[in-house]
Amino acid sequence: MLDTTYNVETPEGIDLRAQAAGPVPRILAFAVDVFYRSLVLTGLGIALAFADRAGMGIWLVCSFLLEWFYPVYFEVMRGGQTPGKKAFGLMVVNDNLTPISWGASLLRNLLRFADFLPFAYAAGVISMTLNRNFQRLGDMAAGTLVVYREAEHRQTSLPDVAPLAPPRGLQLQDQLAVISLTERHGELSDARQRELADLLQPVTGKSDRAALNYLRAVGNWLLGGK
Amino acid sequence: MDLNRLAVRARLRSPWESIDLGVALARRQWWPLFVVWLLPAALVFGATSVWLWDSPSLAIFLVWWLKPVYDRLPLFIASRTLFGESVSVAGALRQFPRQNLRDWFAWLTWRRLSPTRAFDMPVTLLEQSSGAARSARINVLHRKHASAATWLTVTGAHVEMFLSLALMALIYLFIPEQVEIDWLPFLASGELWLQWALNGLYLLVMAAVAPFYIVSGFALYIGRRIELEAWDIEIQFRNLRQRHQRTEKQSARTVVAQLLLLCVLGLATMAPSGSVRAEAPRTPEAARESVDQILSGDDFHRREKVDGWRLKDTEKQEDEFPEWMINFIEWLESLGQDDDREDEPSSYGSLGPLIGGLIELLLWGGAIALVLYLLWQFRDPLRQGLRLRRRPKAPPKAAPETLFGLDVRRSSLPADVCAEVLRLWRAGDQRGGLGLLYRATLSHLIERYQFEFGDHLTESECAQLVSLRQQPADGGADEDMRPVSGTLATFVQNLTAAWQQIAYAHRAPASARLEQLCGQWQEVFADAH
């Protein structure tokens, strides 16, 4: 089964997983960051234009700092998210899924130089595309990873059915599927939902509308309805 | 469409995650996709190079414009491999005319510049819908994924451009320094062969990027369908049904055996089942009451005790400097002024004496700390030199409450131990009597002679400890411990032996011996009462 999931097993035997983020959202996030940076630099340039050559010097220092330490600051101090990454729900983590540290962040950002070669981040894009976990060269050197920050589970309205205890022998995956069917009652077409419920006729002993209502009731029960 | 053969994990994905999945899919079979895209494109490229040799820009524009024609074969391969079918390059190329039949005109004219090309292509190619049905379908699909599909196209175009530039830069980097060419006029000259070389590079880059673009769009489409049609639920439900049917078959075989077993069990449990039922609450109200009672108990609650420091609501007592600090600073100043020569003008103004005083204080503090540190560091040699006795390091441990399972607290003993022992003995409880005597002995030893009997000691080891302290050591050690007299040591030995006999061998001593032990006990702990 092909997927983009990144798995880590802790010494305690707990599986941590995250969704590695690929080149397209990362390129777009980078573009957003470049946009913000150039906005700041333009504003600064206009403000410092009055200071003549000294202003020019200050502007150059600022652009240097912004180019190299803007990502480091945001990655370490703002939970692994530069403004661009935040816009796309991405975050940088160490490859054991712990929050990124100063050393790793500095390394991965200084090595943007390697990813830039030969021009316009070509090495970075190619490396990101070919790597299993979408890591660019700097990521591989620093042992970091860009993953999706899990979105908060939005509250969905549940169907108005009195909860019922589930039948015996439902495994975790089955329960999740029933819950998913209950939560998506507004998004899936009615016919499709009845078709899905019919699939379980040998288990539930009901069919069509009754089967769907029963599964919704079970879903409500599994979600803690009383 | 057999969902069980789906080669990717069916789950709800955000549009971006779907695109990433497409990148992973395309990476896995990039080579056939690349070849299948490049061959038709190269044919067109070759044809234009013959007919349009003089206008290379128009030629590459034509090649670029015909992209939807080449896009179809990679999409065909990707859609087949997604459901576990493998398609060879030759087999795919044979499909070329068939795949291009449908809607070719629309894709090459008004849909050519559609920003969601990769996302919409599968609707044409795989669902084969057209007209109003197609637009309705596209509307549904677009509802959530159109923006991601657009950004995918934008990103793809930019990646193509930047990779071409990078390829040129790479070639430039590899030209040795010795080759001295004046680049600007050379590039600006617009030589035909140079332009055709650049066109060739661009074609290669397009062919390299195209599989990722096409398969990402396809994955976006698949992601949207997983969401719309709940493929994830369907796959899981089918699994559950299969598992259920398997277990049904197994259980049918064993049902006869189970019936027999049930009969036997039913007969066996008939009688006690009545008494069990009698304890259960009779009415629903009673049941609810007992349930409420149990639910309100400790088992269903988690109690936490939280300790910590918190700010108290005390009024601020003083905002000003405390008196002692002012005095201290004044004292510091005076300290500095004392040292100042009167004829020497102070260059630091009024702060000079203060700083001087502070430094002097720091120096003094440092010196005192140094002396204290040295004293601490060499405390052992010093103590030996002064013939001071070493104090016990650890504070005395709390006296144990039980030893060998016996309660040795003083409070657990009766007022007159001996009388109680003899009473028990005569009542026939020989074990209890001797046990009480032994207990009382241990208790007194702990309390009055400060013996530390650890849990790890046996009875004999305790007795040994007692006799070890019999002769007071002539050195400095253990002088604060009360020495043990010879009679006490012998008594403890005898008593322990007698106790071990009765405790472990169940052999009671003679009554005369017990009375003798009691007499000895009163003698050695005479001052206890």
PDB file of N, CA, C and O in Angstrom, chain B residues 389-396 447-452 469 472-473 475-484:
ATOM      1  N   ARG B 389      36.002  13.484  67.558  1.00  0.00           N
ATOM      2  CA  ARG B 389      35.307  12.265  67.185  1.00  0.00           C
ATOM      3  C   ARG B 389      34.402  12.543  65.980  1.00  0.00           C
ATOM      4  O   ARG B 389      33.775  13.578  65.876  1.00  0.00           O
ATOM      5  N   ARG B 390      34.372  11.566  65.075  1.00  0.00           N
ATOM      6  CA  ARG B 390      33.465  11.714  63.920  1.00  0.00           C
ATOM      7  C   ARG B 390      32.032  11.415  64.350  1.00  0.00           C
ATOM      8  O   ARG B 390      31.752  10.401  64.972  1.00  0.00           O
ATOM      9  N   ARG B 391      31.174  12.294  64.005  1.00  0.00           N
ATOM     10  CA  ARG B 391      29.766  12.064  64.335  1.00  0.00           C
ATOM     11  C   ARG B 391      29.138  11.116  63.333  1.00  0.00           C
ATOM     12  O   ARG B 391      29.577  11.036  62.188  1.00  0.00           O
ATOM     13  N   PRO B 392      28.189  10.412  63.791  1.00  0.00           N
ATOM     14  CA  PRO B 392      27.524   9.535  62.795  1.00  0.00           C
ATOM     15  C   PRO B 392      26.931  10.385  61.692  1.00  0.00           C
ATOM     16  O   PRO B 392      26.308  11.414  61.948  1.00  0.00           O
ATOM     17  N   LYS B 393      27.190   9.902  60.480  1.00  0.00           N
ATOM     18  CA  LYS B 393      26.794  10.727  59.341  1.00  0.00           C
ATOM     19  C   LYS B 393      25.289  10.727  59.135  1.00  0.00           C
ATOM     20  O   LYS B 393      24.660  11.769  59.072  1.00  0.00           O
ATOM     21  N   ALA B 394      24.758   9.521  59.053  1.00  0.00           N
ATOM     22  CA  ALA B 394      23.334   9.444  58.749  1.00  0.00           C
ATOM     23  C   ALA B 394      22.525   9.681  60.021  1.00  0.00           C
ATOM     24  O   ALA B 394      22.929   9.262  61.087  1.00  0.00           O
ATOM     25  N   PRO B 395      21.440  10.364  59.941  1.00  0.00           N
ATOM     26  CA  PRO B 395      20.577  10.513  61.106  1.00  0.00           C
ATOM     27  C   PRO B 395      20.001   9.141  61.475  1.00  0.00           C
ATOM     28  O   PRO B 395      19.863   8.283  60.593  1.00  0.00           O
ATOM     29  N   PRO B 396      19.761   8.900  62.756  1.00  0.00           N
ATOM     30  CA  PRO B 396      19.279   7.586  63.166  1.00  0.00           C
ATOM     31  C   PRO B 396      17.997   7.245  62.426  1.00  0.00           C
ATOM     32  O   PRO B 396      17.111   8.074  62.280  1.00  0.00           O
ATOM     33  N   GLU B 447      14.905   0.056  71.549  1.00  0.00           N
ATOM     34  CA  GLU B 447      14.585   1.329  72.169  1.00  0.00           C
ATOM     35  C   GLU B 447      15.679   1.814  73.108  1.00  0.00           C
ATOM     36  O   GLU B 447      16.023   2.992  73.121  1.00  0.00           O
ATOM     37  N   ARG B 448      16.244   0.902  73.868  1.00  0.00           N
ATOM     38  CA  ARG B 448      17.144   1.351  74.928  1.00  0.00           C
ATOM     39  C   ARG B 448      18.597   1.203  74.556  1.00  0.00           C
ATOM     40  O   ARG B 448      19.453   1.854  75.144  1.00  0.00           O
ATOM     41  N   TYR B 449      18.887   0.341  73.625  1.00  0.00           N
ATOM     42  CA  TYR B 449      20.293   0.194  73.212  1.00  0.00           C
ATOM     43  C   TYR B 449      20.517   0.695  71.784  1.00  0.00           C
ATOM     44  O   TYR B 449      21.588   0.526  71.231  1.00  0.00           O
ATOM     45  N   GLN B 450      19.481   1.273  71.201  1.00  0.00           N
ATOM     46  CA  GLN B 450      19.566   1.830  69.839  1.00  0.00           C
ATOM     47  C   GLN B 450      20.126   0.838  68.826  1.00  0.00           C
ATOM     48  O   GLN B 450      20.952   1.180  67.975  1.00  0.00           O
ATOM     49  N   PHE B 451      19.694  -0.392  68.914  1.00  0.00           N
ATOM     50  CA  PHE B 451      20.111  -1.330  67.870  1.00  0.00           C
ATOM     51  C   PHE B 451      19.324  -1.030  66.607  1.00  0.00           C
ATOM     52  O   PHE B 451      18.145  -0.701  66.659  1.00  0.00           O
ATOM     53  N   GLU B 452      20.044  -1.171  65.471  1.00  0.00           N
ATOM     54  CA  GLU B 452      19.342  -0.990  64.193  1.00  0.00           C
ATOM     55  C   GLU B 452      19.235  -2.335  63.504  1.00  0.00           C
ATOM     56  O   GLU B 452      20.160  -2.777  62.828  1.00  0.00           O
ATOM     57  N   ARG B 469      28.474  -6.199  70.495  1.00  0.00           N
ATOM     58  CA  ARG B 469      28.617  -4.944  71.230  1.00  0.00           C
ATOM     59  C   ARG B 469      28.918  -5.214  72.714  1.00  0.00           C
ATOM     60  O   ARG B 469      28.918  -4.278  73.530  1.00  0.00           O
ATOM     61  N   PRO B 472      32.894  -3.209  75.109  1.00  0.00           N
ATOM     62  CA  PRO B 472      33.032  -1.883  74.499  1.00  0.00           C
ATOM     63  C   PRO B 472      34.407  -1.750  73.863  1.00  0.00           C
ATOM     64  O   PRO B 472      35.418  -2.106  74.469  1.00  0.00           O
ATOM     65  N   ALA B 473      34.413  -1.275  72.608  1.00  0.00           N
ATOM     66  CA  ALA B 473      35.673  -1.134  71.887  1.00  0.00           C
ATOM     67  C   ALA B 473      36.540  -0.098  72.580  1.00  0.00           C
ATOM     68  O   ALA B 473      36.056   0.925  73.050  1.00  0.00           O
ATOM     69  N   GLY B 475      38.751   1.755  71.176  1.00  0.00           N
ATOM     70  CA  GLY B 475      38.993   2.943  70.337  1.00  0.00           C
ATOM     71  C   GLY B 475      37.884   3.966  70.500  1.00  0.00           C
ATOM     72  O   GLY B 475      37.121   3.952  71.459  1.00  0.00           O
ATOM     73  N   GLY B 476      37.815   4.856  69.505  1.00  0.00           N
ATOM     74  CA  GLY B 476      36.818   5.926  69.598  1.00  0.00           C
ATOM     75  C   GLY B 476      35.443   5.503  69.121  1.00  0.00           C
ATOM     76  O   GLY B 476      34.472   6.207  69.353  1.00  0.00           O
ATOM     77  N   ALA B 477      35.382   4.355  68.455  1.00  0.00           N
ATOM     78  CA  ALA B 477      34.128   3.999  67.789  1.00  0.00           C
ATOM     79  C   ALA B 477      33.046   3.595  68.779  1.00  0.00           C
ATOM     80  O   ALA B 477      33.309   3.017  69.827  1.00  0.00           O
ATOM     81  N   ASP B 478      31.798   3.883  68.462  1.00  0.00           N
ATOM     82  CA  ASP B 478      30.611   3.402  69.165  1.00  0.00           C
ATOM     83  C   ASP B 478      30.544   3.807  70.621  1.00  0.00           C
ATOM     84  O   ASP B 478      29.930   3.134  71.431  1.00  0.00           O
ATOM     85  N   GLU B 479      31.165   4.887  70.946  1.00  0.00           N
ATOM     86  CA  GLU B 479      31.142   5.248  72.349  1.00  0.00           C
ATOM     87  C   GLU B 479      29.803   5.793  72.794  1.00  0.00           C
ATOM     88  O   GLU B 479      29.446   5.713  73.968  1.00  0.00           O
ATOM     89  N   ASP B 480      29.060   6.334  71.801  1.00  0.00           N
ATOM     90  CA  ASP B 480      27.768   6.881  72.198  1.00  0.00           C
ATOM     91  C   ASP B 480      26.693   5.816  72.274  1.00  0.00           C
ATOM     92  O   ASP B 480      25.589   6.091  72.710  1.00  0.00           O
ATOM     93  N   MET B 481      27.016   4.606  71.819  1.00  0.00           N
ATOM     94  CA  MET B 481      26.057   3.520  71.958  1.00  0.00           C
ATOM     95  C   MET B 481      26.243   2.889  73.333  1.00  0.00           C
ATOM     96  O   MET B 481      27.366   2.698  73.789  1.00  0.00           O
ATOM     97  N   ARG B 482      25.127   2.554  73.887  1.00  0.00           N
ATOM     98  CA  ARG B 482      25.212   1.965  75.220  1.00  0.00           C
ATOM     99  C   ARG B 482      25.767   0.546  75.114  1.00  0.00           C
ATOM    100  O   ARG B 482      25.272  -0.252  74.317  1.00  0.00           O
ATOM    101  N   PRO B 483      26.817   0.206  75.888  1.00  0.00           N
ATOM    102  CA  PRO B 483      27.383  -1.140  75.800  1.00  0.00           C
ATOM    103  C   PRO B 483      26.427  -2.163  76.411  1.00  0.00           C
ATOM    104  O   PRO B 483      25.579  -1.837  77.232  1.00  0.00           O
ATOM    105  N   VAL B 484      26.607  -3.387  75.968  1.00  0.00           N
ATOM    106  CA  VAL B 484      25.721  -4.469  76.385  1.00  0.00           C
ATOM    107  C   VAL B 484      26.470  -5.327  77.410  1.00  0.00           C
ATOM    108  O   VAL B 484      27.640  -5.664  77.200  1.00  0.00           O
TER     109      VAL B 484
END
